[in-house]
Amino acid sequence: MRIVFLGSAAFAAPSLRTLIEVGHEIALVVTQPDRPGNRRRLTPPPLKLAASELGLEVFQPERIASDQSQERLVAAGPELIVVVAYGQIIPRRLLDLPPRGVINVHASLLPRHRGAAPIAAAIREGDQKTGVTIMQMDQALDHGPVLASRETEIGPLEDAAGLTSRLALLGAALLAETLSQLDRLRPVAQDESLATVATKLHRQDGEFDWNVGAVTLDRTVRAFRPWPGVTLPWRGGRIKVLRGHLGDGQGEPGAVLGSGQGWVEVACGEGSYKLLEVQVPGRRPMPGDELTGADEGF
């Protein structure tokens, strides 16, 4: 099948590779423009790197909705458009363009966790399971009918980085399977009464104090790894929490309850949390017990 592929994040790369492996023709890869990264150097989106390694033509419009961008996709003559973690709204003209439609690989069990950050939302909200959904796109946010879905359990210590990698592979496999039987599948409308929205994350979303409950803190640290991360007060400044797990103590929020090799346990608003790996601004990541003055509290 002749496909135009839209994606930007690393999550999309396994789907792109899998489509080629199973014999589909990728007419064009559309991804976001290069953006300033560290030291203001332009950094390509991860999917551009993957597409270049595969020898595919790459198109990086600032706006997919512009007339020029749409004409480029029309000229590519796709039978099908596949969208995976692209990051822009697809205009109506492109939704109507390919005869086989426009399908999306979404990293949740729709209609739960529609939106920009479904993986973080699933972990933060304590879901026991999540998965991937293949849906037909329409103009509403992650609203179209479902073609296929596959679930997986969320591990009790799993973070967003690890879960993203697993779901990317799961989504790629399900995408290939779905396309192999596209003519036989019957789309199923989503149940709007079950819909939730996982909004885009911002840096300030990870700023907490020690009055937060330990369970919420543990889930958020895992949900926000690697970005935006969680920070907590420490001796007039803030530390970034890279890894930790629930403790079993109680005390005044911010009080140090104990420490050992590689960890320090701190009381929260409810329960306690063991810091296993932290980072002080301007310093390398370090074990929790290397925080100086830990006995003074936070």
Coordinates of C-alpha atoms in Angstrom, one line a residue, residues 31-269:
T31 CA 7.6 15.4 10.5
Q32 CA 8.1 18.6 12.6
P33 CA 10.8 21.1 11.7
D34 CA 14.2 21.0 13.4
R35 CA 14.0 22.9 16.7
P36 CA 16.6 24.6 18.9
G37 CA 18.0 22.1 21.5
N38 CA 21.0 22.2 23.8
R39 CA 23.2 25.3 23.3
R40 CA 20.5 26.5 20.8
R41 CA 21.7 24.1 18.1
L42 CA 18.9 22.9 15.8
T43 CA 17.9 19.4 16.7
P44 CA 16.0 17.2 14.3
P45 CA 12.9 15.3 15.5
P46 CA 13.6 11.7 16.3
L47 CA 11.5 10.4 13.4
K48 CA 13.6 12.4 10.9
L49 CA 16.7 10.5 12.0
A50 CA 14.9 7.2 11.6
A51 CA 13.5 8.2 8.1
S52 CA 16.9 9.3 6.9
E53 CA 18.5 6.1 8.0
L54 CA 15.9 4.3 5.9
G55 CA 16.5 6.4 2.9
L56 CA 13.0 8.0 2.9
E57 CA 12.0 11.4 1.6
V58 CA 11.3 13.8 4.5
F59 CA 9.1 16.8 4.5
Q60 CA 9.2 19.2 7.5
P61 CA 6.5 21.9 7.2
E62 CA 6.0 24.5 9.9
R63 CA 2.2 24.0 9.5
I64 CA 0.7 20.9 7.9
A65 CA -2.5 23.0 7.4
S66 CA -0.9 25.5 5.0
D67 CA -1.9 25.3 1.3
Q68 CA 1.7 24.5 0.3
S69 CA 1.9 21.6 2.8
Q70 CA -1.3 20.1 1.7
E71 CA -0.4 20.3 -2.0
R72 CA 2.8 18.4 -1.2
L73 CA 0.8 15.6 0.3
V74 CA -1.7 15.6 -2.5
A75 CA 1.2 15.2 -5.0
A76 CA 2.5 12.2 -3.0
G77 CA -0.7 10.3 -4.0
P78 CA -1.2 8.2 -0.8
E79 CA -3.7 5.4 -0.6
L80 CA -3.5 5.7 3.1
I81 CA -2.1 8.3 5.6
V82 CA -0.7 7.0 8.9
V83 CA -0.3 9.3 11.9
V84 CA 1.8 8.4 14.9
A85 CA 2.8 11.0 17.5
Y86 CA 2.9 13.8 15.0
G87 CA 1.9 16.9 17.1
Q88 CA -0.3 18.9 14.7
I89 CA -4.0 18.9 13.9
I90 CA -4.7 17.3 10.5
P91 CA -6.9 19.5 8.3
R92 CA -10.1 18.3 6.8
R93 CA -8.7 18.2 3.2
L94 CA -6.0 15.7 4.2
L95 CA -8.5 13.6 6.2
D96 CA -10.5 13.3 3.0
L97 CA -7.5 12.8 0.7
P98 CA -6.5 9.1 0.7
P99 CA -9.1 6.5 -0.5
R100 CA -8.2 4.2 2.4
G101 CA -8.5 6.9 5.0
V102 CA -6.3 8.3 7.7
I103 CA -5.5 6.2 10.7
N104 CA -3.7 6.9 14.0
V105 CA -1.7 4.9 16.5
H106 CA -2.5 6.2 19.9
A107 CA -0.8 5.2 23.2
S108 CA -3.8 4.5 25.3
L109 CA -7.0 2.4 25.4
L110 CA -9.3 4.9 23.9
P111 CA -11.5 6.7 24.9
R112 CA -9.4 6.8 28.1
H113 CA -6.6 9.3 28.0
R114 CA -7.2 11.2 24.7
G115 CA -4.7 14.0 24.1
A116 CA -1.0 14.8 24.2
A117 CA 0.3 12.8 27.2
P118 CA -1.6 9.5 27.6
I119 CA 1.3 7.5 28.9
A120 CA 2.1 9.9 31.7
A121 CA -1.6 10.1 32.6
A122 CA -2.0 6.3 32.8
I123 CA 0.9 6.0 35.3
R124 CA 0.0 9.1 37.3
E125 CA -3.6 8.1 37.7
G126 CA -2.6 4.6 38.9
D127 CA -4.1 2.7 36.0
Q128 CA -3.3 -1.0 36.3
K129 CA -3.3 -1.4 32.5
T130 CA -3.0 0.6 29.4
G131 CA -2.4 -0.2 25.7
V132 CA -2.5 1.1 22.2
T133 CA -5.4 1.9 19.9
I134 CA -5.6 2.1 16.1
M135 CA -8.3 4.5 15.1
Q136 CA -9.7 6.2 12.1
M137 CA -9.1 9.9 12.4
D138 CA -11.7 12.6 12.3
Q139 CA -11.5 16.3 13.1
A140 CA -12.1 15.9 16.9
L141 CA -9.3 15.1 19.3
D142 CA -8.7 11.3 19.3
H143 CA -12.4 10.9 18.7
G144 CA -12.7 8.7 15.6
P145 CA -13.9 5.1 15.5
V146 CA -11.6 2.3 16.8
L147 CA -10.3 -0.3 14.4
A148 CA -8.2 -2.3 16.9
S149 CA -6.7 -2.1 20.4
R150 CA -4.3 -4.2 22.5
E151 CA -3.7 -3.8 26.2
T152 CA -0.8 -4.4 28.5
E153 CA -0.3 -4.2 32.3
I154 CA 1.6 -1.3 33.8
G155 CA 4.4 -2.6 36.1
P156 CA 4.4 -1.3 39.7
L157 CA 7.8 0.3 39.2
E158 CA 7.5 1.2 35.5
D159 CA 8.2 4.7 34.4
A160 CA 7.0 6.6 31.3
A161 CA 10.3 6.1 29.5
G162 CA 10.1 2.3 29.8
L163 CA 6.4 2.2 29.1
T164 CA 6.7 4.4 26.0
S165 CA 9.3 2.0 24.5
R166 CA 7.1 -1.0 25.1
L167 CA 4.0 0.7 23.7
A168 CA 5.8 1.9 20.6
L169 CA 6.7 -1.7 19.7
L170 CA 3.2 -2.9 20.6
G171 CA 1.7 -0.2 18.5
A172 CA 3.9 -1.0 15.5
A173 CA 2.9 -4.7 15.6
L174 CA -0.8 -3.8 15.9
L175 CA -0.5 -1.3 13.1
A176 CA 0.9 -3.9 10.7
E177 CA -1.7 -6.5 11.8
T178 CA -4.5 -3.9 11.3
L179 CA -3.4 -2.9 7.8
S180 CA -3.2 -6.6 6.8
Q181 CA -6.9 -7.0 7.4
L182 CA -8.1 -3.4 6.9
D183 CA -10.9 -4.4 4.4
R184 CA -12.4 -6.8 6.9
L185 CA -12.4 -4.6 10.1
R186 CA -15.5 -2.9 11.2
P187 CA -14.8 0.4 13.0
V188 CA -16.4 0.8 16.4
A189 CA -17.5 4.2 17.7
Q190 CA -15.9 5.3 21.0
D191 CA -18.1 5.5 24.2
E192 CA -18.1 9.2 24.9
S193 CA -19.2 8.6 28.5
L194 CA -15.8 7.0 29.2
A195 CA -13.7 9.7 27.6
T196 CA -10.9 11.4 29.5
V197 CA -8.3 13.9 28.3
A198 CA -4.5 13.8 29.0
T199 CA -3.4 17.4 28.5
K200 CA 0.0 18.5 27.4
L201 CA 2.6 18.5 30.2
H202 CA 4.5 21.6 31.2
R203 CA 7.6 22.0 33.3
Q204 CA 5.8 23.5 36.3
D205 CA 3.5 20.5 36.5
G206 CA 6.4 18.7 38.2
E207 CA 6.9 21.2 41.0
F208 CA 5.8 19.8 44.4
D209 CA 6.4 20.3 48.1
W210 CA 6.6 17.6 50.7
N211 CA 2.9 18.0 51.7
V212 CA 2.0 15.9 48.6
G213 CA 1.0 12.3 49.4
A214 CA 3.7 9.7 48.9
V215 CA 1.5 7.6 46.5
T216 CA 0.9 10.7 44.3
L217 CA 4.6 11.6 44.5
D218 CA 5.7 8.0 43.5
R219 CA 3.3 7.9 40.6
T220 CA 4.2 11.3 39.3
V221 CA 8.0 10.7 39.5
R222 CA 7.5 7.7 37.3
A223 CA 5.0 9.4 35.0
F224 CA 7.2 12.4 34.5
R225 CA 10.4 10.6 33.7
P226 CA 12.2 11.8 31.7
W227 CA 10.2 14.9 31.2
P228 CA 9.2 17.2 32.8
G229 CA 10.6 15.6 35.9
V230 CA 9.6 16.2 39.5
T231 CA 11.4 18.7 41.8
L232 CA 11.1 19.2 45.6
P233 CA 12.3 21.7 48.1
W234 CA 15.8 21.2 49.5
R235 CA 17.7 23.7 51.8
G236 CA 16.3 26.8 50.2
G237 CA 16.5 25.4 46.7
R238 CA 15.0 22.5 44.8
I239 CA 16.2 19.0 43.9
K240 CA 15.1 16.9 40.9
V241 CA 13.9 13.4 41.8
L242 CA 15.1 10.9 39.2
R243 CA 14.2 7.6 41.0
G244 CA 12.6 6.5 44.2
H245 CA 9.9 4.4 45.7
L246 CA 7.3 4.4 48.5
G247 CA 8.6 4.2 52.1
D248 CA 6.6 2.9 55.2
G249 CA 7.2 5.8 57.6
Q250 CA 5.2 8.7 58.9
G251 CA 6.3 12.1 60.1
E252 CA 6.1 15.9 59.6
P253 CA 6.3 16.6 55.9
G254 CA 9.9 17.1 54.9
A255 CA 11.4 15.4 57.9
V256 CA 14.1 12.9 57.2
L257 CA 13.1 9.5 58.7
G258 CA 16.2 7.5 57.9
S259 CA 18.9 6.8 55.4
G260 CA 20.9 3.9 54.2
Q261 CA 23.2 2.9 51.4
G262 CA 21.9 4.7 48.3
W263 CA 18.7 6.1 49.8
V264 CA 17.2 8.7 52.2
E265 CA 13.6 8.4 53.4
V266 CA 11.5 11.6 53.8
A267 CA 8.0 12.1 55.3
C268 CA 5.3 13.3 53.0
G269 CA 1.9 14.8 53.6

